[in-house]
Short mmCIF file of C-alpha atoms in Angstrom, two decimals:
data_model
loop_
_atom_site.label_atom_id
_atom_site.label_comp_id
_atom_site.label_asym_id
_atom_site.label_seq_id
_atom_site.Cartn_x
_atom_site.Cartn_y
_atom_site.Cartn_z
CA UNK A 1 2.72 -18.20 -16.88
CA UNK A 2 6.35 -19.18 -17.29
CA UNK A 3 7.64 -21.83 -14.83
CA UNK A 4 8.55 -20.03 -11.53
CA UNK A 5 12.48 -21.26 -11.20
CA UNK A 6 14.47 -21.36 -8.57
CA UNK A 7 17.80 -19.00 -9.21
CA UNK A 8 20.83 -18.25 -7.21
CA UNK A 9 20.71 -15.15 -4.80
CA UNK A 10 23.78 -13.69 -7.60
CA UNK A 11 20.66 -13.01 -10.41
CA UNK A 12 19.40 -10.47 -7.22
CA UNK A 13 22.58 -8.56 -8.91
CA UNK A 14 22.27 -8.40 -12.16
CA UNK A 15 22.01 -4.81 -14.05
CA UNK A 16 18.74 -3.46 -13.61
CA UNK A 17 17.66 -0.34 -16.24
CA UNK A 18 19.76 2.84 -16.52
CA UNK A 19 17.93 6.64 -16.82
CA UNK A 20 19.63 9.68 -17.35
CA UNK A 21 18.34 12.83 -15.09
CA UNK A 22 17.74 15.66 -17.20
CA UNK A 23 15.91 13.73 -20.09
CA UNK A 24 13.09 16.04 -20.81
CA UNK A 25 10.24 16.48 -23.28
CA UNK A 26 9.12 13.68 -25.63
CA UNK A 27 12.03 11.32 -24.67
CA UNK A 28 10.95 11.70 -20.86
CA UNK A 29 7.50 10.74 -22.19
CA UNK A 30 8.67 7.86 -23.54
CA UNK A 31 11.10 6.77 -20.71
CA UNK A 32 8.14 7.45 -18.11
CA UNK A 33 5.39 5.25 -20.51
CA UNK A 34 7.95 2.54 -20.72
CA UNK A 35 8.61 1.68 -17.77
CA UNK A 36 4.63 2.28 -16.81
CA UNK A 37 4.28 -0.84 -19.40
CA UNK A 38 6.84 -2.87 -18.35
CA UNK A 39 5.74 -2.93 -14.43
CA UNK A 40 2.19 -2.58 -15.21
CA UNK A 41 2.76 -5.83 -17.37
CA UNK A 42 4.89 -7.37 -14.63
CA UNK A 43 1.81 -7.37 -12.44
CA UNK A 44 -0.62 -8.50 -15.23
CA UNK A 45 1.66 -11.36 -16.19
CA UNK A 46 3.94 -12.56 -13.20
CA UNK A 47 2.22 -11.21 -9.72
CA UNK A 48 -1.36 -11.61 -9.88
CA UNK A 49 -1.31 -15.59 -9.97
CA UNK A 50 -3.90 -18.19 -11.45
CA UNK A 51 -6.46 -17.99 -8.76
CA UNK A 52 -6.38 -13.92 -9.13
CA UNK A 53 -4.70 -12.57 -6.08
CA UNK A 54 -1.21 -11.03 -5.66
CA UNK A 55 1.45 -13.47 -5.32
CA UNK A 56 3.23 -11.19 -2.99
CA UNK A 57 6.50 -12.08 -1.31
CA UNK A 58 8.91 -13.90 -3.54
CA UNK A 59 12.12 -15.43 -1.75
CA UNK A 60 14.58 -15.15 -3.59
CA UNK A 61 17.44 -17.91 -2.38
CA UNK A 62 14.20 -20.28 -2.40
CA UNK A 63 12.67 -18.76 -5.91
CA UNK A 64 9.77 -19.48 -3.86
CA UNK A 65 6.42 -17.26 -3.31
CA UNK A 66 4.62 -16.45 0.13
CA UNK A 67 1.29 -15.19 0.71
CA UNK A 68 1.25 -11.79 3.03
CA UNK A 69 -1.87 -10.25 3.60
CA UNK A 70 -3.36 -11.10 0.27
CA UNK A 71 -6.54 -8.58 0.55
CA UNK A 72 -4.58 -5.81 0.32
CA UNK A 73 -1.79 -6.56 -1.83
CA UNK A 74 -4.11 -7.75 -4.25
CA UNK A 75 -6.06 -4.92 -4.33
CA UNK A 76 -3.09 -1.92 -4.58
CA UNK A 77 -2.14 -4.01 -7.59
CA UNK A 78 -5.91 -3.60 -8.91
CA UNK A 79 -5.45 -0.16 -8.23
CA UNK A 80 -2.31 0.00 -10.65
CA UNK A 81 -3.32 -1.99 -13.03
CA UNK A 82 -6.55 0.17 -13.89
CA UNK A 83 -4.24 3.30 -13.21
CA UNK A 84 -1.85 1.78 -15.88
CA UNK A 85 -5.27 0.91 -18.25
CA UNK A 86 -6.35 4.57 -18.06
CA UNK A 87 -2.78 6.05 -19.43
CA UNK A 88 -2.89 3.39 -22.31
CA UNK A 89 -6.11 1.66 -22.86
CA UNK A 90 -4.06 -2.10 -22.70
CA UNK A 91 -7.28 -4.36 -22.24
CA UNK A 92 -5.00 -6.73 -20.41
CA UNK A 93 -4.81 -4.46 -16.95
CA UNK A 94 -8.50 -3.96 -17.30
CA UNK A 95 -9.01 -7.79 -17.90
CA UNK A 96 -6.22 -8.78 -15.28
CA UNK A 97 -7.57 -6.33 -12.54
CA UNK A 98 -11.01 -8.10 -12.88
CA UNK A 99 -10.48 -11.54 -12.39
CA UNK A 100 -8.47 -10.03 -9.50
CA UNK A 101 -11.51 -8.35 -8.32
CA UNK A 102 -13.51 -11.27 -8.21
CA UNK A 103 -11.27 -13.20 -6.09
CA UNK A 104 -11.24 -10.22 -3.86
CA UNK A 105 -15.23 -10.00 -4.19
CA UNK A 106 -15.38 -14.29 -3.38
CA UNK A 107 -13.69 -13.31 0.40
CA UNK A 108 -17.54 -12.22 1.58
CA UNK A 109 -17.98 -13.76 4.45
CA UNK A 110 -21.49 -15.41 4.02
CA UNK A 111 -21.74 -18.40 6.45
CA UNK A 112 -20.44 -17.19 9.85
CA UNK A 113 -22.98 -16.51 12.45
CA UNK A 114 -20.96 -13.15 13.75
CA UNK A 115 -19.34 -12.47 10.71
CA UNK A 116 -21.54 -12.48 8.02
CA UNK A 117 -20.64 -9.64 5.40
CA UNK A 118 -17.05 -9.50 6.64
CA UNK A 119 -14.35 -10.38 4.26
CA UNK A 120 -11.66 -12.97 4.76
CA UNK A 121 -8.99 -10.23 5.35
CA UNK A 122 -6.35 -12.64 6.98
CA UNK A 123 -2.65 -11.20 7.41
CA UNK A 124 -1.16 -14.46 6.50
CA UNK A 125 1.97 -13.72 7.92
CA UNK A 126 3.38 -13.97 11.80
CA UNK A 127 -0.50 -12.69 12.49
CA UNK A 128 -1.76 -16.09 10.86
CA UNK A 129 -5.33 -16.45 9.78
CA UNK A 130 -6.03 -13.35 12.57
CA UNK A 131 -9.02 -10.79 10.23
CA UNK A 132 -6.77 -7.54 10.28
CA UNK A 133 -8.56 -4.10 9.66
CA UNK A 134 -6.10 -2.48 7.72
CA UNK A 135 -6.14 -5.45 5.48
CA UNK A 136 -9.09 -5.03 4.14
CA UNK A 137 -8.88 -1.55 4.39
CA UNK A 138 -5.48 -0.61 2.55
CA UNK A 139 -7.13 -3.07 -0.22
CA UNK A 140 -10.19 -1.53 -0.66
CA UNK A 141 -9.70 1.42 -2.69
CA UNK A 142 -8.91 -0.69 -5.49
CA UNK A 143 -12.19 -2.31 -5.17
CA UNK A 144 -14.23 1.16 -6.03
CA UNK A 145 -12.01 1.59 -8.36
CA UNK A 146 -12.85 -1.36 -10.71
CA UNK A 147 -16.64 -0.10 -9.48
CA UNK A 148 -16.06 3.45 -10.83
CA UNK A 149 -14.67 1.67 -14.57
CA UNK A 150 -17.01 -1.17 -14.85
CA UNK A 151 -20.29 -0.27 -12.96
CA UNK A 152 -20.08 -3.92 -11.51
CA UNK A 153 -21.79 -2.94 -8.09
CA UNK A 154 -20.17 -6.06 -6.82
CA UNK A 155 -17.30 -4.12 -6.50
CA UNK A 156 -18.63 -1.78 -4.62
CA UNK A 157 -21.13 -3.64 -2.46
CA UNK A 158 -18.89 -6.11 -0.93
CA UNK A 159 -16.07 -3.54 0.27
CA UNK A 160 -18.96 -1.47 1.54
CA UNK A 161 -21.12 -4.23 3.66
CA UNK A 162 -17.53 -5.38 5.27
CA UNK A 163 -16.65 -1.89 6.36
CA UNK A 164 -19.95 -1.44 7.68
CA UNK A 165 -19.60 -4.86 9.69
CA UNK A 166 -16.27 -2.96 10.81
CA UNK A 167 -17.74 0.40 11.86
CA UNK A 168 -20.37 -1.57 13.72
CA UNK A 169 -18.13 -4.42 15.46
CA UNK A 170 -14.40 -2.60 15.95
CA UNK A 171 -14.80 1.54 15.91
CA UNK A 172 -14.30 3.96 18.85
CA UNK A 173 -15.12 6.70 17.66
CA UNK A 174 -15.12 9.13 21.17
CA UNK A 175 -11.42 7.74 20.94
CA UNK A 176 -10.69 7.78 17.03
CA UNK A 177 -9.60 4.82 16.71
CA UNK A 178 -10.63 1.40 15.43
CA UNK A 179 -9.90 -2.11 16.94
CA UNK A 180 -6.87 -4.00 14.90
CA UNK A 181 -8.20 -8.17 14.78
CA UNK A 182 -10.76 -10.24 14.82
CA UNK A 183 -10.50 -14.17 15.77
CA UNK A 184 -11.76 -15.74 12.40
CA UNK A 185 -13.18 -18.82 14.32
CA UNK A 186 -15.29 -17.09 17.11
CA UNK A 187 -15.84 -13.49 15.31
CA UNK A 188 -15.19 -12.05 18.53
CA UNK A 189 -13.24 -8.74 18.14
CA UNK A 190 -9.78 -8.36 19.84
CA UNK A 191 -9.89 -6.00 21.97
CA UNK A 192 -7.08 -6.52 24.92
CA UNK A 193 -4.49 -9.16 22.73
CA UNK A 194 -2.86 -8.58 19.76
CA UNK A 195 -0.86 -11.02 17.70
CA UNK A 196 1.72 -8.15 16.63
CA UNK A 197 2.78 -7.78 20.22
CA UNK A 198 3.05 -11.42 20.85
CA UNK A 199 5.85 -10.52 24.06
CA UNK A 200 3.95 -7.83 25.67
CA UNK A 201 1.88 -9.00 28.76
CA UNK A 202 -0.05 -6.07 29.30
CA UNK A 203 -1.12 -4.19 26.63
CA UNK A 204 -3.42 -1.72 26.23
CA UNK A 205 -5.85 0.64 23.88
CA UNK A 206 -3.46 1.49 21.78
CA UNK A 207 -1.63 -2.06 21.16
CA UNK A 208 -5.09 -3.35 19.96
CA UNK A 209 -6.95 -0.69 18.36
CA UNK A 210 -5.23 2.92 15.87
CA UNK A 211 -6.76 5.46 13.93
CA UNK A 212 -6.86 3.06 11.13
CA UNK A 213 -7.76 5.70 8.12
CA UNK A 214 -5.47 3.56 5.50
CA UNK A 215 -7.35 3.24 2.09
CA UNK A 216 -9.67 6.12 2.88
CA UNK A 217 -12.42 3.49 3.67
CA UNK A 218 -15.28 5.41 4.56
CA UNK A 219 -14.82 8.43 2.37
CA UNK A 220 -15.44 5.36 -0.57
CA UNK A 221 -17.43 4.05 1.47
CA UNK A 222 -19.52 7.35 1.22
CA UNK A 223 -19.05 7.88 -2.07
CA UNK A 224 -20.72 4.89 -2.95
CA UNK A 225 -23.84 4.80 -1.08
CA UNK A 226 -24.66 8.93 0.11
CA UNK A 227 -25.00 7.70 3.36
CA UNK A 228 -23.74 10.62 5.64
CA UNK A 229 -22.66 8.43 8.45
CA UNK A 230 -19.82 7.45 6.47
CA UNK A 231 -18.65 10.93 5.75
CA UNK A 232 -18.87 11.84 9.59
CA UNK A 233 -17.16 8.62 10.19
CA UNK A 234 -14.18 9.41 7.71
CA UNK A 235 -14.11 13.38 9.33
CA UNK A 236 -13.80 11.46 12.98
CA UNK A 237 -10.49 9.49 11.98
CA UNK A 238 -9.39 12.55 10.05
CA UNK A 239 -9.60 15.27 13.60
CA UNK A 240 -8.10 11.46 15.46
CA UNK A 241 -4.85 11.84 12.75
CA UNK A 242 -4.23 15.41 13.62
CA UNK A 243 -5.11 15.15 16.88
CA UNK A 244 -2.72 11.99 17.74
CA UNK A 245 0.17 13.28 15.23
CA UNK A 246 3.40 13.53 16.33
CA UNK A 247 5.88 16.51 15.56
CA UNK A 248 7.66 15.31 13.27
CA UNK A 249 4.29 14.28 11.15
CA UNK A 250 4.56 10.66 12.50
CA UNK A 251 2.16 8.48 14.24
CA UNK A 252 4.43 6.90 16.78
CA UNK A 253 2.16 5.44 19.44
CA UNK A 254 0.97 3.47 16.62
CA UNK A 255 2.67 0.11 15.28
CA UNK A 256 3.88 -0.76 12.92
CA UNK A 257 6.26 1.88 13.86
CA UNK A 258 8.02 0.93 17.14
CA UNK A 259 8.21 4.48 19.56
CA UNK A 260 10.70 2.44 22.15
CA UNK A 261 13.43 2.24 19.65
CA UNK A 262 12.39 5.69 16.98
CA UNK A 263 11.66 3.04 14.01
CA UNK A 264 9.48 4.39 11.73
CA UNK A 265 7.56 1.99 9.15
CA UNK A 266 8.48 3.17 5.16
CA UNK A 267 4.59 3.25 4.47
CA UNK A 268 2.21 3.44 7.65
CA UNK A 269 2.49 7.15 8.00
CA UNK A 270 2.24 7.69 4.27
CA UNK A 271 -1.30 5.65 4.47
CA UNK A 272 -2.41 8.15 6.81
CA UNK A 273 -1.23 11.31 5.52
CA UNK A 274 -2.61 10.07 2.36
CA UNK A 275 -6.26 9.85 3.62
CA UNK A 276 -5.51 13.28 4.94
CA UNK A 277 -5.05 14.62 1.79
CA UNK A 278 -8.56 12.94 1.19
CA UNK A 279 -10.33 14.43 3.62
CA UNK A 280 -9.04 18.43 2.77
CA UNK A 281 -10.12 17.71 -0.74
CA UNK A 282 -13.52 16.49 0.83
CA UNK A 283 -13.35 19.23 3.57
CA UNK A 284 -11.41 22.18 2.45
CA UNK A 285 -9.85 21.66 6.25
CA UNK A 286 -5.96 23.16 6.11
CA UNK A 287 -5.18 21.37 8.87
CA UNK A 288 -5.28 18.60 6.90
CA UNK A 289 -3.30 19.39 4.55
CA UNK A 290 -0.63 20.89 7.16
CA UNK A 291 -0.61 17.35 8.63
CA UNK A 292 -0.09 16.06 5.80
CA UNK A 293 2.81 18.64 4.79
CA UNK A 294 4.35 17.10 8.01
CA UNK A 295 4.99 13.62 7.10
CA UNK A 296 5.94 14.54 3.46
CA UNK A 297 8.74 16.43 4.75
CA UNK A 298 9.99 13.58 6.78
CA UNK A 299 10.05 11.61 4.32
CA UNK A 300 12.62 13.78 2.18
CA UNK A 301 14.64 13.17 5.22
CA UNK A 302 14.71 9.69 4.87
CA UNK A 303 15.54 9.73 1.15
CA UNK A 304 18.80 9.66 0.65
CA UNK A 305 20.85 11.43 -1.87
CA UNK A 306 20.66 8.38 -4.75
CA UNK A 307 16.79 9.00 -4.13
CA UNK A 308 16.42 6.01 -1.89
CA UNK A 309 14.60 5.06 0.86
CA UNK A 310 15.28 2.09 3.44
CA UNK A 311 12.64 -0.19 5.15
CA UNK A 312 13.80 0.88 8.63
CA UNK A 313 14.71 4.71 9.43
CA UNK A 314 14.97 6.02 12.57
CA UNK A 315 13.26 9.44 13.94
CA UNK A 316 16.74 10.32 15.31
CA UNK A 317 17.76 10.20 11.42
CA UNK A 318 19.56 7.15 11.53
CA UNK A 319 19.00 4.19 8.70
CA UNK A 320 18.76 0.50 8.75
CA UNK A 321 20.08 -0.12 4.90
CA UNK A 322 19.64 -3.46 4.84
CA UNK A 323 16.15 -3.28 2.98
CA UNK A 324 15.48 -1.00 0.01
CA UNK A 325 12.16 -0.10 -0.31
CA UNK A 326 10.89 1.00 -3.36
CA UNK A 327 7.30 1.35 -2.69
CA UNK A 328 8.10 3.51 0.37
CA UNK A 329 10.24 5.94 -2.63
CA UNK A 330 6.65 5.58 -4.47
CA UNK A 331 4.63 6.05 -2.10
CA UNK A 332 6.45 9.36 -1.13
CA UNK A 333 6.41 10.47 -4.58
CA UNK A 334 2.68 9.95 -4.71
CA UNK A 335 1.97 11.99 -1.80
CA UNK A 336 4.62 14.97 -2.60
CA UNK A 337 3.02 14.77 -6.22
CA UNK A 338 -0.68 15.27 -4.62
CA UNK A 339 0.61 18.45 -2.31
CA UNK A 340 2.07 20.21 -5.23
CA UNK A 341 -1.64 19.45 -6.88
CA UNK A 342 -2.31 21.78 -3.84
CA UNK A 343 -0.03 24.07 -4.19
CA UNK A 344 2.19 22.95 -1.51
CA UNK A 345 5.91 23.92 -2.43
CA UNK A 346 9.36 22.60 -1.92
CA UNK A 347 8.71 19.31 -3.54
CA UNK A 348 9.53 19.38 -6.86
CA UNK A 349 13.30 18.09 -6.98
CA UNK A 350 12.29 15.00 -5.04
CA UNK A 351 9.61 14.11 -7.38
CA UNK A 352 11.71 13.82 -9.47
CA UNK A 353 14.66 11.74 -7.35
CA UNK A 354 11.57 9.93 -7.17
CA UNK A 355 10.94 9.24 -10.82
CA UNK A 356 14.86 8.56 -11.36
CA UNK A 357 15.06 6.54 -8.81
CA UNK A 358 12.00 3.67 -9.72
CA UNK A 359 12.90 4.63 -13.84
CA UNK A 360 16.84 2.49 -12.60
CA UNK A 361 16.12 0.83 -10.28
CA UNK A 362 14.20 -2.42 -11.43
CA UNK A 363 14.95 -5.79 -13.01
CA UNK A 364 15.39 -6.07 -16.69
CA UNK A 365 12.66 -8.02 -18.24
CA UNK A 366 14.82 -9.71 -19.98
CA UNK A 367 16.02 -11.03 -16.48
CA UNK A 368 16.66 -14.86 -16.38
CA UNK A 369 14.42 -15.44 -13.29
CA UNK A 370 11.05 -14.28 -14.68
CA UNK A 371 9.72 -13.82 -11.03
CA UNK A 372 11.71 -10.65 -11.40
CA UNK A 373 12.10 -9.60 -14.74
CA UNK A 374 10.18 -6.15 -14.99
CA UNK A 375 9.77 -5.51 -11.34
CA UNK A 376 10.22 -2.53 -9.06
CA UNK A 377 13.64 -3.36 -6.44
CA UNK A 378 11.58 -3.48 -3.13
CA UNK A 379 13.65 -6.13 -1.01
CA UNK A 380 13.15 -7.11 2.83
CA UNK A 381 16.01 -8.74 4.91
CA UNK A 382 14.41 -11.04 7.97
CA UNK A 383 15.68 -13.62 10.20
CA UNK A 384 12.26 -15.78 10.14
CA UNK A 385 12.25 -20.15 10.68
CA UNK A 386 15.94 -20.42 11.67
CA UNK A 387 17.40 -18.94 8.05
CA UNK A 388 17.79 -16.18 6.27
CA UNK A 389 15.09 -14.58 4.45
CA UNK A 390 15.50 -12.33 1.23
CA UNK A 391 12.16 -11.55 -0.56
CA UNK A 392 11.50 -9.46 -3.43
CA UNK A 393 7.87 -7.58 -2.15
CA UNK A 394 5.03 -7.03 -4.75
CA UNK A 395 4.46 -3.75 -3.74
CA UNK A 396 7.12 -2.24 -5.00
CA UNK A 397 6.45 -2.65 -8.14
CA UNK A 398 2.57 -1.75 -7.39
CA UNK A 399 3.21 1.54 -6.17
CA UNK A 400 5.92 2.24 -8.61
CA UNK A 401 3.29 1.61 -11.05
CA UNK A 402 0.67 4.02 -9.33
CA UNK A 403 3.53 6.83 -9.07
CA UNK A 404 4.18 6.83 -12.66
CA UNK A 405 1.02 6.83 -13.38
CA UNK A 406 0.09 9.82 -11.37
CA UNK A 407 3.55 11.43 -12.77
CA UNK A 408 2.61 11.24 -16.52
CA UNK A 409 -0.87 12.20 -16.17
CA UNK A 410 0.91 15.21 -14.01
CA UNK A 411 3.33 15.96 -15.93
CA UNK A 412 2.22 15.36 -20.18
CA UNK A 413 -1.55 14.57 -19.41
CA UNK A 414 -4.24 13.13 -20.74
CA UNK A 415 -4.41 9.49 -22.14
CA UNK A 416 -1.16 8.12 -24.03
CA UNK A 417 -0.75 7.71 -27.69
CA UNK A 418 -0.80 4.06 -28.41
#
């Protein structure tokens, strides 16, 4: 690992790589396979640090690196890294996604009297060392990943006895929902506080507890044991999505997004019309799918015309452009890419504003701050300990990396020529 220097906010501006729409054929190959290297390398050599776990948010006036919910950053950029390793066959993703599998797999909980077989899924952010559902959860998929490539059943076992700790200590399931926390020190689930609304006195079901389908848990969950429970479980959340979606294919009684001021998070809703997609191919249920349609057409809303897509956006169609967010532009692409699997039209030109958009818009990797060099743009502007906070996100470049993956095997198939 090259020395992680600290650089002026100007090297935030230098040139990133240019991509000219319209490229088609074997030079689109190559363009697509390129940049598939480059950010799948990125993660292999610069974000998944020496202990094995996503480095995560780099500030970039500090050139300094902060942890935010490890779990699940660490395990999207498993998830690309063996997506990238099935395209080309590099060793390194495989190798790199490993030893970040065992530090996810060393979380296991072993010596708690309540938590036992839990993970250490801490947020690591303003919700502290607080155990957070949907970071384990939106980490997870990763996990059976590596399982489903290497046969390592610890893979699969310790993803599997957490979310079974989860279905017995936080679910709801006459509600369809799941409680949010857990206090790491008692084990004691959260059920009427939660950290994330640290001003609100009285708070109630759904402040502390949301459908909480990110990751597809316990569809993986039931993939890798047979155990029918799981399936019903995964079917429950599914009828809770539909049930509890909004009409514009949003989830807004659920935070992250805020329904008081129409903010909408750039991947929440994604998460969950992503596991919706999951359960129609599991189901066959259209309704589903139409959910899913929902959100996917928001989200060409929010793009803008340069193929962009801002942290904050508004349901009243406003933007906050403060923030670009790449992995919300990837994340859309992913799930407009899976519809037209479906045969779901009316998608096709912003897959590809999509692809344009993550193919210019990251750092040369011959950039002189190698926290950066090779990574997707995916930048978050906070006010946070009396300053001014830039950061450069990791999962940017993760789900860039998952998008293009998903796009070449889509679009030229099969396994790349080396």
């Amino acid at each position: 690992m090259k020395k992680m220097i600290n650089y002026s906010l100007l090297l935030f501006l230098i040139p990133v790589f240019s991509y000219c729409a319209g490229d088609e054929g074997p030079e689109k190959e190559k363009r697509v396979l390129k940049a598939l290297n480059e950010t799948a390398g990125y993660i292999s050599n610069v974000l998944i640090n020496e202990q094995g776990f996503s480095r995560c948010d780099y500030n970039i006036p500090e050139g300094k690196w902060y942890d935010y919910e490890p779990p699940w950053h660490t395990g999207q950029a498993i998830y690309a890294l063996l997506e990238a390793y099935q395209i080309t066959g590099d060793e390194s993703y495989m190798s790199k996604a490993r030893e970040a599998g065992d530090w996810w797999v060393g979380l296991e909980i072993k010596d708690h009297p309540k938590l036992k077989g839990m993970v250490k899924s801490a947020h690591g952010d303003h919700a502290g060392e607080t155990i957070v559902f949907a970071t384990m959860s939106d980490g997870s998929a990763g996990l059976y990943k590596l399982f489903d490539l290497t046969g390592d059943m610890r893979y699969g076992d310790v993803p599997t006895q957490a979310g079974d700790w989860m279905l017995r200590n936080m679910c709801l399931l006459d509600e369809g929902v799941c409680y949010d926390n857990v206090d790491p020190e008692t084990g004691e689930v959260m059920k009427e506080y939660s950290p994330f609304w640290p001003d609100k006195e009285n708070q109630d079901l759904y402040d502390v507890a949301r459908p909480n389908n990110e990751g597809s848990l316990f569809l993986d969950m039931y993939e890798y044991t047979g155990n029918e429970e799981y399936k019903e479980v995964f079917i429950t959340l599914c009828n809770s999505l539909v049930e509890k979606q909004g009409p514009k294919g949003l989830w807004m009684d659920f935070m992250p997004n805020h329904k008081e001021s129409g903010s909408v998070h750039p991947r929440f809703n994604l998460w969950y019309a992503e596991s919706l997609i999951d359960g129609y191919e599991l189901t066959g249920d259209k309704r589903y799918l139409e959910a899913a349609r929902k959100t996917a057409e928001t989200f060409t809303e929010f793009q803008d015309g340069a193929g962009t897509i801002y942290y904050q956006n508004f349901v009243d169609g406003t933007r906050d452009r403060s923030s670009v967010c790449g992995s919300a532009v990837a994340f859309s692409g992913l799930l407009w890419l899976r519809l037209r699997e479906h045969g779901v039209e009316g998608f096709d030109d912003d897959i590809e504003l999509s692809l344009e958009w993550i193919l210019k818009n990251r750092y040369a990797i011959d950039h002189p701050d190698p926290n950066l060099a090779g990574a997707v743009i995916n930048t978050r502007l906070r006010h946070k300990k009396g300053k001014l906070w830039i950061t450069q996100r990791d999962v940017g470049t993760t789900f860039g990396v998952r998008f293009l993956a998903s796009y070449y095997n889509y679009t030229f198939g099969g396994k790349a020529d080396k």
